[in-house]
């Protein structure tokens, strides 16, 4: 069997990749597939970055009974219509009331999240999929358009991690000021397009597992009150500072120190685990 081909990228190439990644996060599909010139890119940034810093829309799929953001929406999160959040209007020079985010690729007139069962879309209680329903609210079924069993809205019975069915959730679209007023995290101001409700790595977790103000998360009784160990679940380690045993030596080792680079952090953690005997000896 032939050996797999390998290649290396020099520092100049790495810088080019980083610059392109930054470009796509800022511009998205606004260049319509043709890269902006340097002048066009600078003009784009000069216009839209200040607007994003000021008028960011925080988007989440919310359980109002528990005041929990069960799903925080990011650039790649799919809409009911099948397109990503970044394919919808996310930049506003003036925030409208109500906030409506139309899709650039179809007739969807407002971004709306519908959970998926693994990689598959969930069904409505009428047994039909989202793409068999109307693209506009209240998303009536096109296959049940008439008759005694007419379906006038998409109503999924799929159960969320929070324990409530899909139809008991609502979409929340709010400004930074409104989110702060609700006591929810807003993260840092970033220049990237379609960040929605993402404010950090914990935003990627379901609300029931997220131990921050946007998700209730399991309580200390569920956690068992046990000290955090290096072999514990990543979500426990990620939020170790929010737990009552945060001052244990193990917990302190798991925290990234001020001024410590990511590489130095993982190198220090690896050496500490090695010293403690967490790795099997062959």
CSV table of C-alpha atoms in Angstrom, one decimal:
chain,number,residue,atom,x,y,z
A,1,UNK,CA,0.0,0.0,0.0
A,2,UNK,CA,1.4,3.4,-1.0
A,3,UNK,CA,2.2,5.7,1.8
A,4,UNK,CA,-0.1,8.7,2.2
A,5,UNK,CA,1.3,12.0,0.8
A,6,UNK,CA,2.4,14.6,3.2
A,7,UNK,CA,3.1,18.3,2.9
A,8,UNK,CA,4.2,21.1,5.1
A,9,UNK,CA,3.1,24.7,5.2
A,10,UNK,CA,5.6,27.4,5.9
A,11,UNK,CA,4.9,30.5,8.1
A,12,UNK,CA,3.9,32.6,5.1
A,13,UNK,CA,1.4,30.0,4.0
A,14,UNK,CA,0.0,29.7,7.6
A,15,UNK,CA,-0.4,33.4,7.7
A,16,UNK,CA,-2.3,33.3,4.4
A,17,UNK,CA,-4.7,30.6,5.7
A,18,UNK,CA,-5.3,32.7,8.9
A,19,UNK,CA,-5.9,35.8,6.8
A,20,UNK,CA,-8.5,33.9,4.6
A,21,UNK,CA,-10.2,32.4,7.7
A,22,UNK,CA,-10.5,35.9,9.1
A,23,UNK,CA,-11.8,37.3,5.8
A,24,UNK,CA,-14.5,34.6,5.5
A,25,UNK,CA,-15.7,35.1,9.1
A,26,UNK,CA,-16.0,38.8,8.5
A,27,UNK,CA,-17.4,38.9,4.9
A,28,UNK,CA,-19.2,35.5,4.8
A,29,UNK,CA,-21.0,35.2,1.4
A,30,UNK,CA,-21.3,39.0,0.9
A,31,UNK,CA,-18.6,38.9,-1.8
A,32,UNK,CA,-20.9,36.5,-3.8
A,33,UNK,CA,-18.0,34.1,-4.4
A,34,UNK,CA,-15.5,36.6,-5.7
A,35,UNK,CA,-12.9,37.8,-3.3
A,36,UNK,CA,-12.9,41.5,-2.5
A,37,UNK,CA,-9.9,43.6,-3.5
A,38,UNK,CA,-7.9,45.0,-0.7
A,39,UNK,CA,-9.7,48.4,-1.1
A,40,UNK,CA,-13.1,46.7,-1.2
A,41,UNK,CA,-12.3,44.6,1.9
A,42,UNK,CA,-11.2,47.7,3.9
A,43,UNK,CA,-14.3,49.6,2.8
A,44,UNK,CA,-16.5,46.7,3.8
A,45,UNK,CA,-14.8,46.4,7.2
A,46,UNK,CA,-15.0,50.2,7.8
A,47,UNK,CA,-18.8,50.1,7.2
A,48,UNK,CA,-20.0,46.9,8.8
A,49,UNK,CA,-17.7,46.1,11.7
A,50,UNK,CA,-18.9,49.2,13.7
A,51,UNK,CA,-22.5,48.3,13.0
A,52,UNK,CA,-22.0,44.7,14.2
A,53,UNK,CA,-20.3,46.0,17.4
A,54,UNK,CA,-23.3,48.2,18.0
A,55,UNK,CA,-26.3,46.3,16.6
A,56,UNK,CA,-25.6,42.6,17.1
A,57,UNK,CA,-28.7,40.4,17.3
A,58,UNK,CA,-28.5,37.7,19.9
A,59,UNK,CA,-30.5,34.7,18.8
A,60,UNK,CA,-31.6,31.7,20.9
A,61,UNK,CA,-34.2,28.9,21.0
A,62,UNK,CA,-35.7,29.5,24.4
A,63,UNK,CA,-37.8,27.6,27.0
A,64,UNK,CA,-39.8,30.4,28.6
A,65,UNK,CA,-41.0,28.2,31.5
A,66,UNK,CA,-37.4,27.5,32.7
A,67,UNK,CA,-36.0,30.8,31.3
A,68,UNK,CA,-33.4,28.7,29.5
A,69,UNK,CA,-31.7,29.2,26.1
A,70,UNK,CA,-31.8,25.6,25.1
A,71,UNK,CA,-30.0,26.3,21.8
A,72,UNK,CA,-27.8,29.4,21.1
A,73,UNK,CA,-27.7,30.1,17.4
A,74,UNK,CA,-24.4,30.4,15.5
A,75,UNK,CA,-23.4,31.0,11.8
A,76,UNK,CA,-23.8,27.3,10.8
A,77,UNK,CA,-27.0,26.6,12.7
A,78,UNK,CA,-29.7,25.4,10.3
A,79,UNK,CA,-33.0,27.2,10.0
A,80,UNK,CA,-36.4,25.7,9.5
A,81,UNK,CA,-36.0,26.4,5.8
A,82,UNK,CA,-32.9,24.2,5.6
A,83,UNK,CA,-30.4,27.1,5.2
A,84,UNK,CA,-27.8,28.2,7.7
A,85,UNK,CA,-28.1,31.3,10.0
A,86,UNK,CA,-25.3,33.0,8.0
A,87,UNK,CA,-27.5,32.7,4.9
A,88,UNK,CA,-30.1,35.0,6.6
A,89,UNK,CA,-30.0,38.7,7.2
A,90,UNK,CA,-28.0,39.3,10.3
A,91,UNK,CA,-26.6,42.9,9.9
A,92,UNK,CA,-28.8,45.8,10.5
A,93,UNK,CA,-27.8,49.5,10.2
A,94,UNK,CA,-31.0,50.2,12.3
A,95,UNK,CA,-32.5,47.4,14.3
A,96,UNK,CA,-36.2,46.8,13.2
A,97,UNK,CA,-39.1,46.0,15.6
A,98,UNK,CA,-40.0,43.2,15.3
A,99,UNK,CA,-36.6,41.7,14.2
A,100,UNK,CA,-37.2,39.7,11.0
A,101,UNK,CA,-34.2,37.9,9.4
A,102,UNK,CA,-35.1,36.9,5.8
A,103,UNK,CA,-33.2,34.1,4.0
A,104,UNK,CA,-31.1,35.0,1.0
A,105,UNK,CA,-31.6,31.6,-0.7
A,106,UNK,CA,-35.4,31.0,-0.4
A,107,UNK,CA,-38.8,32.5,0.4
A,108,UNK,CA,-38.2,32.1,4.2
A,109,UNK,CA,-39.2,35.4,5.7
A,110,UNK,CA,-37.7,35.0,9.2
A,111,UNK,CA,-35.0,32.7,10.7
A,112,UNK,CA,-36.5,30.0,12.9
A,113,UNK,CA,-34.7,27.1,14.5
A,114,UNK,CA,-36.1,23.6,14.5
A,115,UNK,CA,-34.1,20.9,16.3
A,116,UNK,CA,-32.9,17.8,14.5
A,117,UNK,CA,-33.0,14.2,15.6
A,118,UNK,CA,-29.4,13.3,15.0
A,119,UNK,CA,-28.8,14.3,11.3
A,120,UNK,CA,-32.5,14.0,10.4
A,121,UNK,CA,-35.1,16.8,10.6
A,122,UNK,CA,-37.9,16.1,13.1
A,123,UNK,CA,-41.5,15.6,12.0
A,124,UNK,CA,-44.5,17.7,12.8
A,125,UNK,CA,-47.4,16.1,14.7
A,126,UNK,CA,-49.1,15.7,11.3
A,127,UNK,CA,-46.2,13.3,10.5
A,128,UNK,CA,-44.7,15.5,7.8
A,129,UNK,CA,-41.2,17.0,7.6
A,130,UNK,CA,-40.5,20.8,7.7
A,131,UNK,CA,-39.8,20.9,3.9
A,132,UNK,CA,-43.4,19.7,3.4
A,133,UNK,CA,-44.7,22.8,5.2
A,134,UNK,CA,-45.0,26.4,4.2
A,135,UNK,CA,-41.9,28.5,4.6
A,136,UNK,CA,-43.7,31.4,6.3
A,137,UNK,CA,-45.1,31.5,9.8
A,138,UNK,CA,-47.1,29.7,11.2
A,139,UNK,CA,-45.7,27.1,8.7
A,140,UNK,CA,-48.9,25.3,7.8
A,141,UNK,CA,-48.5,21.9,6.1
A,142,UNK,CA,-48.8,21.8,2.3
A,143,UNK,CA,-49.8,18.2,2.4
A,144,UNK,CA,-52.6,18.7,4.9
A,145,UNK,CA,-53.8,21.9,3.4
A,146,UNK,CA,-57.5,20.9,3.5
A,147,UNK,CA,-59.8,18.3,5.0
A,148,UNK,CA,-60.7,17.5,8.6
A,149,UNK,CA,-57.1,16.9,9.6
A,150,UNK,CA,-55.8,20.2,8.2
A,151,UNK,CA,-52.4,21.1,9.8
A,152,UNK,CA,-52.2,24.9,10.2
A,153,UNK,CA,-48.8,25.1,11.9
A,154,UNK,CA,-45.6,23.1,12.3
A,155,UNK,CA,-45.8,21.6,15.8
A,156,UNK,CA,-43.0,19.2,16.6
A,157,UNK,CA,-43.4,16.9,19.6
A,158,UNK,CA,-39.7,16.1,19.7
A,159,UNK,CA,-38.4,16.4,23.3
A,160,UNK,CA,-35.6,18.8,24.0
A,161,UNK,CA,-32.8,18.0,26.5
A,162,UNK,CA,-34.6,20.4,28.9
A,163,UNK,CA,-37.5,17.9,29.1
A,164,UNK,CA,-40.0,20.1,27.2
A,165,UNK,CA,-41.4,19.3,23.7
A,166,UNK,CA,-40.4,21.5,20.7
A,167,UNK,CA,-43.7,23.3,20.6
A,168,UNK,CA,-43.2,24.8,24.1
A,169,UNK,CA,-40.1,26.7,22.9
A,170,UNK,CA,-39.9,30.1,21.3
A,171,UNK,CA,-37.3,32.1,19.3
A,172,UNK,CA,-35.7,35.0,21.1
A,173,UNK,CA,-34.0,37.7,19.1
A,174,UNK,CA,-32.7,40.6,21.2
A,175,UNK,CA,-30.2,43.4,21.4
A,176,UNK,CA,-27.2,43.5,23.7
A,177,UNK,CA,-29.0,45.8,26.1
A,178,UNK,CA,-32.1,43.6,26.2
A,179,UNK,CA,-30.0,40.5,26.9
A,180,UNK,CA,-28.0,42.2,29.7
A,181,UNK,CA,-31.3,43.3,31.2
A,182,UNK,CA,-32.4,39.6,31.2
A,183,UNK,CA,-29.2,38.7,33.0
A,184,UNK,CA,-27.8,36.6,30.2
A,185,UNK,CA,-24.1,36.6,29.0
A,186,UNK,CA,-23.2,38.7,26.0
A,187,UNK,CA,-19.5,37.9,25.6
A,188,UNK,CA,-17.1,40.2,23.8
A,189,UNK,CA,-17.9,42.4,20.9
A,190,UNK,CA,-16.6,40.7,17.7
A,191,UNK,CA,-16.4,41.7,14.1
A,192,UNK,CA,-17.5,38.4,12.7
A,193,UNK,CA,-20.8,37.9,10.8
A,194,UNK,CA,-23.8,36.0,12.1
A,195,UNK,CA,-22.5,35.2,15.6
A,196,UNK,CA,-26.0,35.2,16.9
A,197,UNK,CA,-26.1,33.9,20.5
A,198,UNK,CA,-22.6,32.5,20.6
A,199,UNK,CA,-20.5,34.1,23.4
A,200,UNK,CA,-18.0,31.3,24.1
A,201,UNK,CA,-17.3,27.6,23.9
A,202,UNK,CA,-20.0,26.8,26.4
A,203,UNK,CA,-22.6,28.3,24.0
A,204,UNK,CA,-22.2,25.2,21.9
A,205,UNK,CA,-23.6,23.0,24.6
A,206,UNK,CA,-27.4,22.4,25.1
A,207,UNK,CA,-28.9,24.7,27.7
A,208,UNK,CA,-29.5,21.8,30.1
A,209,UNK,CA,-25.7,21.1,30.2
A,210,UNK,CA,-24.6,24.7,30.1
A,211,UNK,CA,-23.6,26.1,33.5
A,212,UNK,CA,-24.0,29.8,32.7
A,213,UNK,CA,-26.8,32.3,33.0
A,214,UNK,CA,-28.2,31.3,29.6
A,215,UNK,CA,-28.7,27.7,30.7
A,216,UNK,CA,-29.7,26.3,34.1
A,217,UNK,CA,-27.5,23.2,33.8
A,218,UNK,CA,-27.5,20.3,36.3
A,219,UNK,CA,-27.5,21.3,40.0
A,220,UNK,CA,-24.8,20.4,42.5
A,221,UNK,CA,-26.9,17.5,43.8
A,222,UNK,CA,-26.8,16.0,40.3
A,223,UNK,CA,-23.0,16.7,40.2
A,224,UNK,CA,-22.7,14.9,43.5
A,225,UNK,CA,-20.5,17.7,44.9
A,226,UNK,CA,-17.4,15.7,44.0
A,227,UNK,CA,-14.1,17.4,43.2
A,228,UNK,CA,-13.4,18.0,39.5
A,229,UNK,CA,-10.8,15.5,38.2
A,230,UNK,CA,-8.8,15.5,34.9
A,231,UNK,CA,-10.7,12.5,33.7
A,232,UNK,CA,-14.1,14.1,34.2
A,233,UNK,CA,-16.5,15.2,31.5
A,234,UNK,CA,-15.3,18.2,29.5
A,235,UNK,CA,-18.3,20.3,30.5
A,236,UNK,CA,-17.5,19.8,34.2
A,237,UNK,CA,-13.9,20.8,33.6
A,238,UNK,CA,-14.9,23.8,31.5
A,239,UNK,CA,-17.1,25.2,34.3
A,240,UNK,CA,-15.0,24.2,37.2
A,241,UNK,CA,-14.9,27.8,38.6
A,242,UNK,CA,-18.6,27.8,39.0
A,243,UNK,CA,-18.6,24.8,41.3
A,244,UNK,CA,-18.2,25.0,45.1
A,245,UNK,CA,-14.9,23.0,45.1
A,246,UNK,CA,-13.1,25.3,42.8
A,247,UNK,CA,-10.2,25.9,45.2
A,248,UNK,CA,-9.0,22.3,45.2
A,249,UNK,CA,-5.4,21.7,43.7
A,250,UNK,CA,-6.9,19.6,40.9
A,251,UNK,CA,-9.3,22.3,39.9
A,252,UNK,CA,-6.6,25.0,40.0
A,253,UNK,CA,-4.5,22.9,37.6
A,254,UNK,CA,-7.3,22.8,35.1
A,255,UNK,CA,-7.6,26.5,34.8
A,256,UNK,CA,-5.8,28.5,32.2
A,257,UNK,CA,-3.6,31.1,33.9
A,258,UNK,CA,-3.5,34.8,33.1
A,259,UNK,CA,-1.1,35.4,30.3
A,260,UNK,CA,-0.7,31.7,29.5
A,261,UNK,CA,-0.9,30.7,25.9
A,262,UNK,CA,-3.1,27.8,24.8
A,263,UNK,CA,0.0,25.8,23.9
A,264,UNK,CA,1.6,26.4,27.2
A,265,UNK,CA,-1.6,25.5,29.0
A,266,UNK,CA,-1.9,22.1,27.4
A,267,UNK,CA,1.8,21.4,27.8
A,268,UNK,CA,1.6,22.2,31.5
A,269,UNK,CA,-1.6,20.1,31.9
A,270,UNK,CA,0.0,17.2,30.1
A,271,UNK,CA,3.1,17.3,32.3
A,272,UNK,CA,1.0,17.5,35.4
A,273,UNK,CA,-1.1,14.5,34.4
A,274,UNK,CA,2.1,12.6,33.5
A,275,UNK,CA,3.5,13.3,37.0
A,276,UNK,CA,0.3,12.3,38.7
A,277,UNK,CA,0.3,8.9,36.8
A,278,UNK,CA,-2.9,9.5,34.7
A,279,UNK,CA,-1.3,7.8,31.7
A,280,UNK,CA,-0.8,4.0,31.4
A,281,UNK,CA,2.7,2.7,31.3
A,282,UNK,CA,3.5,0.2,28.6
